mmCIF file of C-alpha atoms in Angstrom:
data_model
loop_
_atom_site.group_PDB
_atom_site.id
_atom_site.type_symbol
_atom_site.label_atom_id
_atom_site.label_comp_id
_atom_site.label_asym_id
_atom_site.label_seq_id
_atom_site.Cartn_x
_atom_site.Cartn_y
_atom_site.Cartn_z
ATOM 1 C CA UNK D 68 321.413 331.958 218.713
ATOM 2 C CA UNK D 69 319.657 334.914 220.398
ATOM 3 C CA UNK D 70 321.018 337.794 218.678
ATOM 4 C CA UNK D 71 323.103 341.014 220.578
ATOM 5 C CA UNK D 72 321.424 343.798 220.574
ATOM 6 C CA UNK D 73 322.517 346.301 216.863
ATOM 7 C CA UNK D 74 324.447 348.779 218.509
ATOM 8 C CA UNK D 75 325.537 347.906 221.785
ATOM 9 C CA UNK D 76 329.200 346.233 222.656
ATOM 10 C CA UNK D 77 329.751 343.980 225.060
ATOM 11 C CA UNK D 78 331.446 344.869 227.722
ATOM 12 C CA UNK D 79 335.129 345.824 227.571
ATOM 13 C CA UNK D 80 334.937 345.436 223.787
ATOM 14 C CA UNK D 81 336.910 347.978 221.620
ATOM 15 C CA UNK D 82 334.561 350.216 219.570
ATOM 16 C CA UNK D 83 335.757 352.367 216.940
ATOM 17 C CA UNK D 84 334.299 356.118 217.304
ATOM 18 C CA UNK D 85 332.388 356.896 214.181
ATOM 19 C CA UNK D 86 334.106 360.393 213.387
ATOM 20 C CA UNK D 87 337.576 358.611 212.322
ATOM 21 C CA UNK D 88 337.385 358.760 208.874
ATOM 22 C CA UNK D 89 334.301 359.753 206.601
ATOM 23 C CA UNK D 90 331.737 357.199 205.189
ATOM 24 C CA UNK D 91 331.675 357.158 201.628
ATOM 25 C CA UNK D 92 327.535 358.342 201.983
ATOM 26 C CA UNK D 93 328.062 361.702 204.317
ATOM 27 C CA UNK D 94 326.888 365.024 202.747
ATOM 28 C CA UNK D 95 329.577 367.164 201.384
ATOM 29 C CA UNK D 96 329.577 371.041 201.989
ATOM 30 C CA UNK D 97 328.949 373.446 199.269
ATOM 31 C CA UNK D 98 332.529 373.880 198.557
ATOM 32 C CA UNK D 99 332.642 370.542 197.302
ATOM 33 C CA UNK D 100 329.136 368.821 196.942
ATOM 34 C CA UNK D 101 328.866 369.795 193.356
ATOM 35 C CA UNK D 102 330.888 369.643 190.239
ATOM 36 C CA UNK D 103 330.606 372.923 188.445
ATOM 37 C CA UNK D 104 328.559 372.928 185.098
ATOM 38 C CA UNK D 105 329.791 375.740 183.329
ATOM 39 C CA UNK D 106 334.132 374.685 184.354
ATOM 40 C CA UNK D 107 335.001 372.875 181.050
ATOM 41 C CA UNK D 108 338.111 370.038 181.732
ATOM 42 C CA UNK D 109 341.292 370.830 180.913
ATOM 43 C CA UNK D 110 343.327 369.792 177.901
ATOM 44 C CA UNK D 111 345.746 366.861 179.435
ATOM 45 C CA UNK D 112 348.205 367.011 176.283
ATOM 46 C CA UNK D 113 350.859 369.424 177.866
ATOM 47 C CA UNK D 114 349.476 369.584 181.537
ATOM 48 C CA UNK D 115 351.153 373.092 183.300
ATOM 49 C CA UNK D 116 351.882 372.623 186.844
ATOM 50 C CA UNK D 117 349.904 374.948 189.182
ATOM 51 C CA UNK D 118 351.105 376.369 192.527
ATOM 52 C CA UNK D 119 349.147 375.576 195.363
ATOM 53 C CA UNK D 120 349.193 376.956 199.314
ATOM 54 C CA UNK D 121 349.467 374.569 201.877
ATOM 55 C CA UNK D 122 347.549 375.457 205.191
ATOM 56 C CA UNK D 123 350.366 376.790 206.772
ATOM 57 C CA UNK D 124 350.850 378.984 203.590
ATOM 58 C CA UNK D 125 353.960 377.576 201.627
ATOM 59 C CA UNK D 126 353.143 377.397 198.318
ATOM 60 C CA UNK D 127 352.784 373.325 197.134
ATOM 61 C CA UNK D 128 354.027 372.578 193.726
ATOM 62 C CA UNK D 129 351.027 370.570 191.931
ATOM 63 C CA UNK D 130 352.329 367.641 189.614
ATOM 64 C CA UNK D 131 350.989 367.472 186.168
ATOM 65 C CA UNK D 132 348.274 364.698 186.018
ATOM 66 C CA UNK D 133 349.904 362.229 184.127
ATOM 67 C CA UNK D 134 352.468 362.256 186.613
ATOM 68 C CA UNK D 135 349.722 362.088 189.429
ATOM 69 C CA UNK D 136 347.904 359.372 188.268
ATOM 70 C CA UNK D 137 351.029 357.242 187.481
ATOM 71 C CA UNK D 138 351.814 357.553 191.039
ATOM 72 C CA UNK D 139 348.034 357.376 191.974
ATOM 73 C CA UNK D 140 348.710 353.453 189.805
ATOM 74 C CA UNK D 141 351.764 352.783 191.991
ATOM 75 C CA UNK D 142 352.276 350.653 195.350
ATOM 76 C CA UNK D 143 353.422 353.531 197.187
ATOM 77 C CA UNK D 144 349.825 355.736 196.828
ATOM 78 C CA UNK D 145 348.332 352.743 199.270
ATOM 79 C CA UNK D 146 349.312 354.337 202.300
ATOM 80 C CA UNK D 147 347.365 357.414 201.730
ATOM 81 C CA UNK D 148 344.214 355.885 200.610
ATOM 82 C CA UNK D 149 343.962 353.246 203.488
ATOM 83 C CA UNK D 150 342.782 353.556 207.278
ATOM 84 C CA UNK D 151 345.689 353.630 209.890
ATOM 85 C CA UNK D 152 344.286 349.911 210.766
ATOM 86 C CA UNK D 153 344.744 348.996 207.650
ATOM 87 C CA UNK D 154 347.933 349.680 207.178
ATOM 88 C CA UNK D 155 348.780 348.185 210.639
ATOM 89 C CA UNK D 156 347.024 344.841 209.819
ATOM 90 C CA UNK D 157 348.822 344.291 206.095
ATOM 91 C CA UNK D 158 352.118 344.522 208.111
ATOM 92 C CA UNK D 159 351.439 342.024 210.459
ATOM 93 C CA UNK D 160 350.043 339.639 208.222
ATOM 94 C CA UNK D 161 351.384 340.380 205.097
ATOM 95 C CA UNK D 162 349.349 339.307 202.064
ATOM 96 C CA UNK D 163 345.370 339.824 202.697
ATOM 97 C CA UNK D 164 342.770 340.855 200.688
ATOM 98 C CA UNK D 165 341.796 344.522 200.830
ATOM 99 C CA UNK D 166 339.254 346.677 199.364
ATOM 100 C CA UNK D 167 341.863 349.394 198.663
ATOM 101 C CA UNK D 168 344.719 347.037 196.452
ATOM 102 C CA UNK D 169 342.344 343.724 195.772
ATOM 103 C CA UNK D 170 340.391 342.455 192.399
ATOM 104 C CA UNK D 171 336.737 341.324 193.953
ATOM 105 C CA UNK D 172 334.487 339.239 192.114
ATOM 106 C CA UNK D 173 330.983 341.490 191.124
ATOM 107 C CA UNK D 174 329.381 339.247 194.226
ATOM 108 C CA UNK D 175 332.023 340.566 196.380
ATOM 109 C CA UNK D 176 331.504 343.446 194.994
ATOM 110 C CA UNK D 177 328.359 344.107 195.724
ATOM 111 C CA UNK D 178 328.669 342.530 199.455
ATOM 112 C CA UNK D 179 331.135 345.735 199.684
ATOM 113 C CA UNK D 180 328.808 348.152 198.128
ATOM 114 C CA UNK D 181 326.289 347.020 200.873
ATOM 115 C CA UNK D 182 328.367 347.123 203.411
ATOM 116 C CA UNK D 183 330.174 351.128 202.875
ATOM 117 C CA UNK D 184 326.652 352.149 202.371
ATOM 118 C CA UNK D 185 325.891 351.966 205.785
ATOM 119 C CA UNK D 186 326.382 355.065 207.697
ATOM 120 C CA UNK D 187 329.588 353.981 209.267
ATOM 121 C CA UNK D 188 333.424 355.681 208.535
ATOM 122 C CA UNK D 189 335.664 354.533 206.115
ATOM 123 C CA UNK D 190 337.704 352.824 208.510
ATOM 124 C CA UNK D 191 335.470 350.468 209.551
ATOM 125 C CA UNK D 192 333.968 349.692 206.287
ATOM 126 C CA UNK D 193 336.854 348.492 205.258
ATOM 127 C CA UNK D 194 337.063 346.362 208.306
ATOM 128 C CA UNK D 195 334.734 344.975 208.221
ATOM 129 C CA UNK D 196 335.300 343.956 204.369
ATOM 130 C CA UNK D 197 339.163 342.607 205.142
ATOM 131 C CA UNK D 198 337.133 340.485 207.897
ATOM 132 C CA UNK D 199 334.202 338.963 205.888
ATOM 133 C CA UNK D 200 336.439 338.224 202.291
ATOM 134 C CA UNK D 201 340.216 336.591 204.724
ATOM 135 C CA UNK D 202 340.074 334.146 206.977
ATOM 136 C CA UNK D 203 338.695 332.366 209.158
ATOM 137 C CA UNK D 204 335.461 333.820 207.493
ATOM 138 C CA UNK D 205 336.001 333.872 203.423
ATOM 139 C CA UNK D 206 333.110 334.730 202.703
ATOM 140 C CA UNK D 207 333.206 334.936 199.182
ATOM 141 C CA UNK D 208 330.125 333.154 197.670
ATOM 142 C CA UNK D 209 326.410 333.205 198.354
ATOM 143 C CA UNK D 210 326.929 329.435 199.578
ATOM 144 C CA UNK D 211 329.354 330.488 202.068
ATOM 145 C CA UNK D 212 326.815 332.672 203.971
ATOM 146 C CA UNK D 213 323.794 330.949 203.394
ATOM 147 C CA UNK D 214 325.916 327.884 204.990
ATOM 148 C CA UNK D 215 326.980 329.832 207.905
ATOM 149 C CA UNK D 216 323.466 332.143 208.327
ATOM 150 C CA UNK D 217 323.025 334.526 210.349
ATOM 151 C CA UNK D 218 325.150 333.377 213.425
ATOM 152 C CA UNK D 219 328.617 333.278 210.895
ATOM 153 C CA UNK D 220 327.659 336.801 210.084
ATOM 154 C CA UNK D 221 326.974 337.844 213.348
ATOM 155 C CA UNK D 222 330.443 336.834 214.767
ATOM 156 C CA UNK D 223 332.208 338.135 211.610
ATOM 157 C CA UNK D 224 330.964 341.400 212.127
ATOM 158 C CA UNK D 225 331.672 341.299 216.021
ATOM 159 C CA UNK D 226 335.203 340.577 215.219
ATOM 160 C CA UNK D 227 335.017 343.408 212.895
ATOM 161 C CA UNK D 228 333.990 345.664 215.876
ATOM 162 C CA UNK D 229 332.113 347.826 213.396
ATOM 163 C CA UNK D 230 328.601 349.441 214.015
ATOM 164 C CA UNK D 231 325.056 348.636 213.225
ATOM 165 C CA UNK D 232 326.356 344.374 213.704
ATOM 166 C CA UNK D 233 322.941 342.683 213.522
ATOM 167 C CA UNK D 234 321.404 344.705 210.740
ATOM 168 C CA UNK D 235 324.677 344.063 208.817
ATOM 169 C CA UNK D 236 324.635 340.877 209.536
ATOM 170 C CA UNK D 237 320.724 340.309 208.255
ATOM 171 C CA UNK D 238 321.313 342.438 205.247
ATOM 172 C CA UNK D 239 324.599 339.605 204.550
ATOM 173 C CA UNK D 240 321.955 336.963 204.498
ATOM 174 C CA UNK D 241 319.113 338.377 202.822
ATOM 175 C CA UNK D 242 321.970 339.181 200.179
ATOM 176 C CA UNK D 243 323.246 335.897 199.505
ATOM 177 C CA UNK D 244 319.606 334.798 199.218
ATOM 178 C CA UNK D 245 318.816 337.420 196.601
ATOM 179 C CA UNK D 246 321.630 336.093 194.744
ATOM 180 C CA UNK D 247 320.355 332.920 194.322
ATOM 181 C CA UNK D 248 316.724 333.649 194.159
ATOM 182 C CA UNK D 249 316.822 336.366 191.583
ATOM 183 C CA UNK D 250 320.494 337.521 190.754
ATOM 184 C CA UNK D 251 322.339 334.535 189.641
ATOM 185 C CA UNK D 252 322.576 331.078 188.748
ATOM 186 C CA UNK D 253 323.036 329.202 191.862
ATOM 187 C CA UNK D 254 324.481 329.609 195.063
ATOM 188 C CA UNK D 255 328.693 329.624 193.217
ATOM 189 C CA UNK D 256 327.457 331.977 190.700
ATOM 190 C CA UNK D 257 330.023 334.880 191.952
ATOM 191 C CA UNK D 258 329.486 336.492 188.508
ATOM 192 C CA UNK D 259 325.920 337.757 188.653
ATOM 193 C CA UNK D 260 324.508 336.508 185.049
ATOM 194 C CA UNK D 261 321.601 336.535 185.289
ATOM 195 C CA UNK D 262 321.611 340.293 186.556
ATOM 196 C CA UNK D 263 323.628 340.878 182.983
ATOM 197 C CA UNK D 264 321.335 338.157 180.968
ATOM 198 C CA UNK D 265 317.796 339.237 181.741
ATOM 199 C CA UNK D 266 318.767 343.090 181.550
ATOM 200 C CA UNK D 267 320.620 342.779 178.017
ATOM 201 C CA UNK D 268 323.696 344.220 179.865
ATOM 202 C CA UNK D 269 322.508 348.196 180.187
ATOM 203 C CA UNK D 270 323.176 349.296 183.539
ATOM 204 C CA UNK D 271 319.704 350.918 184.139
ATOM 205 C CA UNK D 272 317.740 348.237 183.822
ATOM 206 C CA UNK D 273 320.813 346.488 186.234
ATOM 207 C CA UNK D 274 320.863 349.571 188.915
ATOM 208 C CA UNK D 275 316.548 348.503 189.090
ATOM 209 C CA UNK D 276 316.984 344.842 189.390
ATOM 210 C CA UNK D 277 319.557 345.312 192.159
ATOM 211 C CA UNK D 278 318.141 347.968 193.837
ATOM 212 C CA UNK D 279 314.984 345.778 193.710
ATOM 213 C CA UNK D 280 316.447 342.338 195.313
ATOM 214 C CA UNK D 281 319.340 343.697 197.495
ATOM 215 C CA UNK D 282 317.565 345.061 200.398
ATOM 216 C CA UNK D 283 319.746 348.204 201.938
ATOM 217 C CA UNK D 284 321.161 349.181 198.048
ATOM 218 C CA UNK D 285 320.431 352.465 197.356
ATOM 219 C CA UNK D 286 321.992 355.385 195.057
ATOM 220 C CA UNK D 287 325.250 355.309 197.401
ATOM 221 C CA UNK D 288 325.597 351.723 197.483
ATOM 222 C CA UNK D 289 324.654 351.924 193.814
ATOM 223 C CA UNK D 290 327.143 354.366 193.016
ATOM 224 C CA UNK D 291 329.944 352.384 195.308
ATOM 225 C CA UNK D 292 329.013 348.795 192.845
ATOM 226 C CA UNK D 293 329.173 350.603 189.360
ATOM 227 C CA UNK D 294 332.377 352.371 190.133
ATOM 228 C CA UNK D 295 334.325 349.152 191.086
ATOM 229 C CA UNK D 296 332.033 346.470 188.941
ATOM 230 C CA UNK D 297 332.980 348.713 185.336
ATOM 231 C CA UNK D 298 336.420 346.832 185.354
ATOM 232 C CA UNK D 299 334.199 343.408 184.978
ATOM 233 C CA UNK D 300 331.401 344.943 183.055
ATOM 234 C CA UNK D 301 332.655 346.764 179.896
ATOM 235 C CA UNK D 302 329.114 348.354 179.104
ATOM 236 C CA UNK D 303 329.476 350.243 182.109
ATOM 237 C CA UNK D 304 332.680 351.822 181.686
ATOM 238 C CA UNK D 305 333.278 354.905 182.007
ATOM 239 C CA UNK D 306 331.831 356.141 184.840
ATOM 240 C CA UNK D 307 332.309 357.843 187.751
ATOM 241 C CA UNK D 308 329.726 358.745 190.258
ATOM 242 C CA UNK D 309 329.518 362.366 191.695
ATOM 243 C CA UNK D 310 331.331 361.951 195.099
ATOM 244 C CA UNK D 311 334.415 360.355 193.167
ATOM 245 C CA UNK D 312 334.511 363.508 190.515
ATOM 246 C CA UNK D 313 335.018 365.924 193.677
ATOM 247 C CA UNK D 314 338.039 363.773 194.783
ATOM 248 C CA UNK D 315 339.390 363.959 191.116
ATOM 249 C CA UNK D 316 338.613 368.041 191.221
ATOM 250 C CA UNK D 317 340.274 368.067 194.261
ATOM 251 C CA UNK D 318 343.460 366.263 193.294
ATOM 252 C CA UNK D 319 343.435 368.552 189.967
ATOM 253 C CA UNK D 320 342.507 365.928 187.813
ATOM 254 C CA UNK D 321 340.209 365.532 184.781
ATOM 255 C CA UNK D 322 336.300 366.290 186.702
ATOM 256 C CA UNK D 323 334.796 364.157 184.210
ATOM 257 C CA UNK D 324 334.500 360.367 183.805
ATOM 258 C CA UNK D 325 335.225 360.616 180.005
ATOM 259 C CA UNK D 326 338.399 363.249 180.121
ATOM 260 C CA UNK D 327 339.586 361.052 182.780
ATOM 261 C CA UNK D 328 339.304 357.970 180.073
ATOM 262 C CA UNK D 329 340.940 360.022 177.649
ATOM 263 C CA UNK D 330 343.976 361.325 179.573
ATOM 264 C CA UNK D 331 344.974 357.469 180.204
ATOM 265 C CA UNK D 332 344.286 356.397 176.715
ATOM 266 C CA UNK D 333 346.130 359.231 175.267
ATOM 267 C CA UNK D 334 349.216 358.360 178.067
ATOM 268 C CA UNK D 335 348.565 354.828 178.019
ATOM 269 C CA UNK D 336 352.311 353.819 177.178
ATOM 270 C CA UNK D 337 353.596 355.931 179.661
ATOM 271 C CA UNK D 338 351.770 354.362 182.818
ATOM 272 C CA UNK D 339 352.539 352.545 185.188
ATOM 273 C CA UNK D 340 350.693 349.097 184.614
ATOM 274 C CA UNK D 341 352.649 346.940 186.101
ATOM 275 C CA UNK D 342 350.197 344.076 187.805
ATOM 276 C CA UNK D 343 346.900 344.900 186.089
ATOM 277 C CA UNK D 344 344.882 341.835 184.800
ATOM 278 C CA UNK D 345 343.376 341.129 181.346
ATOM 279 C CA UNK D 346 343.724 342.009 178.155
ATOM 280 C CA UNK D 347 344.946 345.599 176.680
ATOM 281 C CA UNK D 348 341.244 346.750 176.961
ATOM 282 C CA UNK D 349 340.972 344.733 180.575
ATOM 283 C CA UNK D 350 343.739 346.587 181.895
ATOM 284 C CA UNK D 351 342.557 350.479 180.569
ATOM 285 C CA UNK D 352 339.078 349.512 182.761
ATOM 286 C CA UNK D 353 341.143 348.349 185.391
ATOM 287 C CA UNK D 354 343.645 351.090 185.531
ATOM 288 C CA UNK D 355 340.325 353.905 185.527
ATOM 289 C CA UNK D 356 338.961 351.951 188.402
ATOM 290 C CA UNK D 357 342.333 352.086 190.570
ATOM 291 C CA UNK D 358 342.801 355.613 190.283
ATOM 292 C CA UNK D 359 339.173 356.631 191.190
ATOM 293 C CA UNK D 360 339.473 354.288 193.981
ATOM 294 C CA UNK D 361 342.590 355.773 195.481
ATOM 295 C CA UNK D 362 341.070 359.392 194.556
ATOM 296 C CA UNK D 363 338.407 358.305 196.650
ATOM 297 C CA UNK D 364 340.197 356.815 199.029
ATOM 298 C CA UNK D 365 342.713 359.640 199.964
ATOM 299 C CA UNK D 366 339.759 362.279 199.635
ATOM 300 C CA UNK D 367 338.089 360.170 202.654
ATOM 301 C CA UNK D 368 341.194 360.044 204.696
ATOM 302 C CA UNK D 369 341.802 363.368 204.103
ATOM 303 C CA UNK D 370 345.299 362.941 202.539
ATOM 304 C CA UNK D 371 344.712 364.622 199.376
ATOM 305 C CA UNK D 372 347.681 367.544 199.749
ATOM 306 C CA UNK D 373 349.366 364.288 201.473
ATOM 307 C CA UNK D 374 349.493 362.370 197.821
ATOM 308 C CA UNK D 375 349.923 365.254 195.591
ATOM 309 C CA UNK D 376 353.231 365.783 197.642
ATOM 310 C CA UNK D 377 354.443 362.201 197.278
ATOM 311 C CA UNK D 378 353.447 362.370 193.597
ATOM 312 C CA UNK D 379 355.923 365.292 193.317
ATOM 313 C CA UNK D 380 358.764 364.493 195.925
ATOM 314 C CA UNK D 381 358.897 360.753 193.880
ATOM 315 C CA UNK D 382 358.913 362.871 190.300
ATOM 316 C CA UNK D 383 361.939 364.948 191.793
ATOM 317 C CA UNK D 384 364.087 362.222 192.855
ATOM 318 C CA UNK D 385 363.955 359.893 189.480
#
């Protein structure tokens, strides 16, 4: 099969416009590109509320952060963490797998990380991720792809009417490969062991073998892997890279990975668990992981006055 051409659409096809919602890798302005040094965290025992000014200038009560991240860990934060589309498709079709409310295995994972590293919006990372992992693709193992090369890849990301198709759609293959050449155990091994084996589980050694087998992997794509893969990989936890810690400034939260840890073990009993997988220790990785994923995900849809309302408005009508 002869290939389209990257970044042109056949005729008549829909196109998403890049600008919709921001990729994970864009530069941040000064306001918010870097976490202040000197700015301590705050003490999470007794959280005060603090007032804040919407843009139209009525002053926005701020919910304490337990109560914010309890509602971060609830069903009804999705909405304002997810693309329009989205939110549109899980209606339609009820149960499918999403980056933004579904457990991925750390080959998944990383197919993901590869994927919203690529200077495309939010939207149609994720698009592109609900089409590749449901069907009629399910592409969730290295044998899958290698199976379907690069012609299964090339449709699947067509479908996905995302940008940048037949680089995507190499980078897919070249994955799998890597996974099976150097990263696992086979072409089923969804687990990555022999990334964890031969670098005695510490994540720099891991960043280096990934970064030197997954072509397209970089710091960002990095970054994207570690935050999700933690709830898997214990050694890793906690950590939070530097875009995610301007959502959680943003949102009023704890700005650093390990007061954020310690705010939900201190509150642990009074969360809002319900669904989380594993063990007691399982679940505490797990529960970190969904609220910097809907931090980030509400930062890069721009809904982050949106979900400190709705944390609020749902505290004022238990």
């Amino acid at each position: 099969m002869q290939p389209k051409k990257d970044d042109m659409p056949a005729k008549g096809a829909e196109v998403d416009k890049p600008h919709d919602t921001k990729p994970e890798h864009e530069a941040k302005s000064k306001e918010t590109s870097v976490v202040p040094s000197k700015r301590k965290a705050k003490s999470n025992d007794t959280p005060a509320k603090a007032p804040r000014r919407s843009a139209r200038g009525a002053t926005q009560a701020q919910p304490d952060p337990v109560t914010l991240i309890n509602y971060l860990l609830s069903k009804e934060s999705l909405d304002s963490c997810r693309p329009k589309d989205e939110i549109e498709n899980v209606k339609i079709h009820g149960h499918l797998r999403t980056y933004s409310s579904s457990t991925f295995s750390p080959f998944e994972e990383l197919m993901c990380a590869v994927i919203l590293s690529r200077p495309i919006s939010h939207a149609l990372g994720l698009r592109s991720i609900r089409t590749l992992l449901n069907d009629p693709y399910n592409c969730t193992t290295p044998k899958k792809i290698r199976d379907g090369g690069f012609d299964l890849m090339i449709k699947a990301v067509n479908d996905a009417r995302t940008q940048h198709r037949q680089k995507t759609a190499e980078e897919l293959v070249i994955l799998a490969d890597a996974v099976v050449d150097h990263l696992g155990n086979g072409d089923e091994d969804v687990n990555l062991e022999r990334v964890r084996g031969e670098c005695d589980h510490e994540w720099e050694k891991e960043k280096e073998m990934l970064k030197k087998h997954v072509k397209g992997l970089g710091k960002t794509g990095l970054d994207i892997f570690g935050r999700r893969v933690q709830a898997q990989w214990p050694e890793l936890y906690p950590f939070a890279d530097e875009r995610t810690l301007s959502g959680l400034q943003k949102l009023g939260l704890p700005s650093t990975a390990e007061e954020l840890k310690k705010l939900l073990d201190q509150h642990w009993t009074a969360l809002n668990i319900e669904g989380l997988e594993g063990n007691e220790d399982e679940k505490k990785r797990r529960a970190f992981v969904q609220v910097l994923e809907r931090v980030i995900g509400c930062d890069l849809e721009g809904n982050a006055d949106r979900m400190r309302a709705e944390a609020t408005s749902g505290t004022e009508n238990d």
